C-alpha cells in the first residue's frame, strides 16, 4: 500500500495533519481562518462552452436569456478591493490563494497585479484556468 508523504504529496487526504496547530486551535474552540483561499476575480468568461455551468449561472452563453439566470450581472473584482482582502488574509495566516472562478480569472485585467501582490505578502499562488488567455509571460508570474 502506498504511504502518502505529507510534505511531498499535494493530493494526500492527510494534508490537514500538516496543520496540527490550526486543528488544535479549532478543537479548543478558537477562531481559525482559511489555510487556503479560493477566489473568483471575475464572473466573466471569454469562452462559451456548452457543458460549463458558468452560462447557467451568469448568462454569458450566446443567445441565452439573462433574465432566466441566477446571477445575471457579470463583474470584475477591483485590485483596490483585493488589496484589502489580501492584507487581511495574510494577517490571519492564509498560506495559499487559488484564483479560480465563477468565470475565467485571466479575463480580469488586474489579475497579474493580484498575483504579484499576493506573492509579496508571502502567500503561495495557483490558478485554475481554461488557458486561453495564458501567455508565456503570465505563466512565469503564476509559477
Short mmCIF file of C-alpha atoms in Angstrom, two decimals:
data_model
loop_
_atom_site.label_atom_id
_atom_site.label_comp_id
_atom_site.label_asym_id
_atom_site.label_seq_id
_atom_site.Cartn_x
_atom_site.Cartn_y
_atom_site.Cartn_z
CA UNK A 1 0.00 0.00 0.00
CA UNK A 2 1.22 3.50 -0.87
CA UNK A 3 2.08 5.69 2.12
CA UNK A 4 1.32 9.36 1.44
CA UNK A 5 4.15 11.74 2.30
CA UNK A 6 2.64 14.84 3.93
CA UNK A 7 5.49 17.06 2.75
CA UNK A 8 5.67 15.99 -0.92
CA UNK A 9 2.25 14.63 -1.88
CA UNK A 10 -0.05 17.63 -2.58
CA UNK A 11 -3.04 15.34 -3.14
CA UNK A 12 -2.95 13.37 0.08
CA UNK A 13 -6.17 13.42 2.09
CA UNK A 14 -3.89 13.55 5.14
CA UNK A 15 -2.63 17.03 4.22
CA UNK A 16 -4.69 18.53 7.03
CA UNK A 17 -2.33 16.88 9.50
CA UNK A 18 0.40 19.22 8.26
CA UNK A 19 -1.51 21.97 10.07
CA UNK A 20 -1.83 20.46 13.53
CA UNK A 21 -1.64 23.85 15.26
CA UNK A 22 -4.71 25.01 13.33
CA UNK A 23 -6.59 21.79 14.07
CA UNK A 24 -5.73 22.08 17.76
CA UNK A 25 -6.97 25.69 17.83
CA UNK A 26 -10.25 24.63 16.24
CA UNK A 27 -10.56 21.77 18.75
CA UNK A 28 -10.11 24.29 21.61
CA UNK A 29 -12.91 26.45 20.18
CA UNK A 30 -10.67 29.22 18.82
CA UNK A 31 -11.49 31.09 15.65
CA UNK A 32 -9.49 29.53 12.83
CA UNK A 33 -9.01 31.06 9.43
CA UNK A 34 -8.56 29.60 5.96
CA UNK A 35 -5.22 27.99 5.20
CA UNK A 36 -6.08 28.11 1.50
CA UNK A 37 -8.44 30.63 -0.05
CA UNK A 38 -10.14 30.11 -3.40
CA UNK A 39 -11.23 33.32 -5.08
CA UNK A 40 -13.02 34.20 -8.30
CA UNK A 41 -11.66 37.57 -9.53
CA UNK A 42 -14.17 37.61 -12.39
CA UNK A 43 -17.57 36.26 -13.26
CA UNK A 44 -16.85 36.76 -16.96
CA UNK A 45 -15.61 34.15 -19.39
CA UNK A 46 -14.46 34.59 -22.97
CA UNK A 47 -15.43 31.04 -23.98
CA UNK A 48 -18.93 29.69 -24.49
CA UNK A 49 -18.53 26.02 -23.60
CA UNK A 50 -21.93 24.33 -23.73
CA UNK A 51 -21.02 21.88 -20.94
CA UNK A 52 -19.88 24.56 -18.49
CA UNK A 53 -22.09 25.60 -15.57
CA UNK A 54 -20.96 29.21 -15.99
CA UNK A 55 -23.60 30.14 -18.56
CA UNK A 56 -26.36 28.66 -16.40
CA UNK A 57 -25.48 30.99 -13.56
CA UNK A 58 -24.22 34.11 -15.25
CA UNK A 59 -25.97 34.18 -18.62
CA UNK A 60 -23.00 34.67 -20.89
CA UNK A 61 -23.62 31.94 -23.43
CA UNK A 62 -24.55 33.21 -26.86
CA UNK A 63 -28.30 33.50 -27.22
CA UNK A 64 -29.02 32.97 -23.52
CA UNK A 65 -31.80 34.91 -21.85
CA UNK A 66 -30.14 36.80 -19.00
CA UNK A 67 -33.49 37.19 -17.22
CA UNK A 68 -33.56 33.43 -16.58
CA UNK A 69 -30.10 33.29 -14.95
CA UNK A 70 -29.41 33.08 -11.23
CA UNK A 71 -26.77 35.87 -11.32
CA UNK A 72 -27.28 37.91 -14.50
CA UNK A 73 -24.85 40.75 -13.72
CA UNK A 74 -21.24 39.96 -14.54
CA UNK A 75 -18.50 41.65 -12.61
CA UNK A 76 -14.76 42.01 -12.19
CA UNK A 77 -13.12 42.41 -8.79
CA UNK A 78 -11.04 45.57 -8.45
CA UNK A 79 -7.43 45.46 -7.28
CA UNK A 80 -8.31 48.04 -4.62
CA UNK A 81 -10.82 45.64 -3.05
CA UNK A 82 -8.49 42.65 -3.43
CA UNK A 83 -5.59 44.56 -1.85
CA UNK A 84 -7.54 44.96 1.40
CA UNK A 85 -8.78 41.37 1.34
CA UNK A 86 -5.27 40.00 0.74
CA UNK A 87 -3.85 42.12 3.57
CA UNK A 88 -6.46 40.72 5.94
CA UNK A 89 -5.91 37.12 4.83
CA UNK A 90 -2.12 37.47 5.21
CA UNK A 91 -2.60 38.81 8.75
CA UNK A 92 -4.83 35.83 9.56
CA UNK A 93 -2.20 33.34 8.36
CA UNK A 94 -3.54 32.26 4.98
CA UNK A 95 -0.83 30.22 3.23
CA UNK A 96 -2.13 29.92 -0.34
CA UNK A 97 -4.53 31.57 -2.79
CA UNK A 98 -6.19 29.82 -5.72
CA UNK A 99 -7.56 32.12 -8.39
CA UNK A 100 -10.40 30.23 -10.00
CA UNK A 101 -13.78 31.29 -10.53
CA UNK A 102 -17.18 31.74 -11.37
CA UNK A 103 -15.60 32.84 -14.63
CA UNK A 104 -12.16 32.86 -16.21
CA UNK A 105 -9.71 34.53 -13.81
CA UNK A 106 -7.49 35.89 -16.60
CA UNK A 107 -10.39 37.95 -18.00
CA UNK A 108 -9.73 40.30 -15.08
CA UNK A 109 -7.22 42.82 -16.48
CA UNK A 110 -5.71 43.32 -12.99
CA UNK A 111 -5.14 39.62 -12.23
CA UNK A 112 -1.38 39.88 -12.69
CA UNK A 113 -1.34 42.66 -10.07
CA UNK A 114 -3.36 40.37 -7.75
CA UNK A 115 -0.82 37.58 -8.22
CA UNK A 116 2.26 39.74 -7.75
CA UNK A 117 0.80 41.39 -4.63
CA UNK A 118 -0.23 38.03 -3.16
CA UNK A 119 3.29 36.68 -3.60
CA UNK A 120 4.75 39.82 -1.97
CA UNK A 121 2.57 39.07 1.07
CA UNK A 122 4.20 35.62 1.32
CA UNK A 123 1.15 33.69 0.11
CA UNK A 124 1.56 30.91 -2.48
CA UNK A 125 -0.45 31.32 -5.69
CA UNK A 126 -2.21 28.95 -8.10
CA UNK A 127 -4.74 29.49 -10.88
CA UNK A 128 -7.47 27.31 -12.35
CA UNK A 129 -7.96 28.45 -15.93
CA UNK A 130 -9.06 27.22 -19.33
CA UNK A 131 -5.67 28.53 -20.53
CA UNK A 132 -6.96 30.52 -23.49
CA UNK A 133 -5.61 33.81 -22.12
CA UNK A 134 -2.42 32.41 -20.63
CA UNK A 135 0.76 33.74 -22.23
CA UNK A 136 4.37 32.78 -21.52
CA UNK A 137 4.83 35.99 -19.51
CA UNK A 138 1.71 35.36 -17.40
CA UNK A 139 2.68 31.71 -16.85
CA UNK A 140 6.09 32.82 -15.50
CA UNK A 141 4.42 35.15 -12.98
CA UNK A 142 1.97 32.47 -11.82
CA UNK A 143 4.72 29.82 -11.49
#
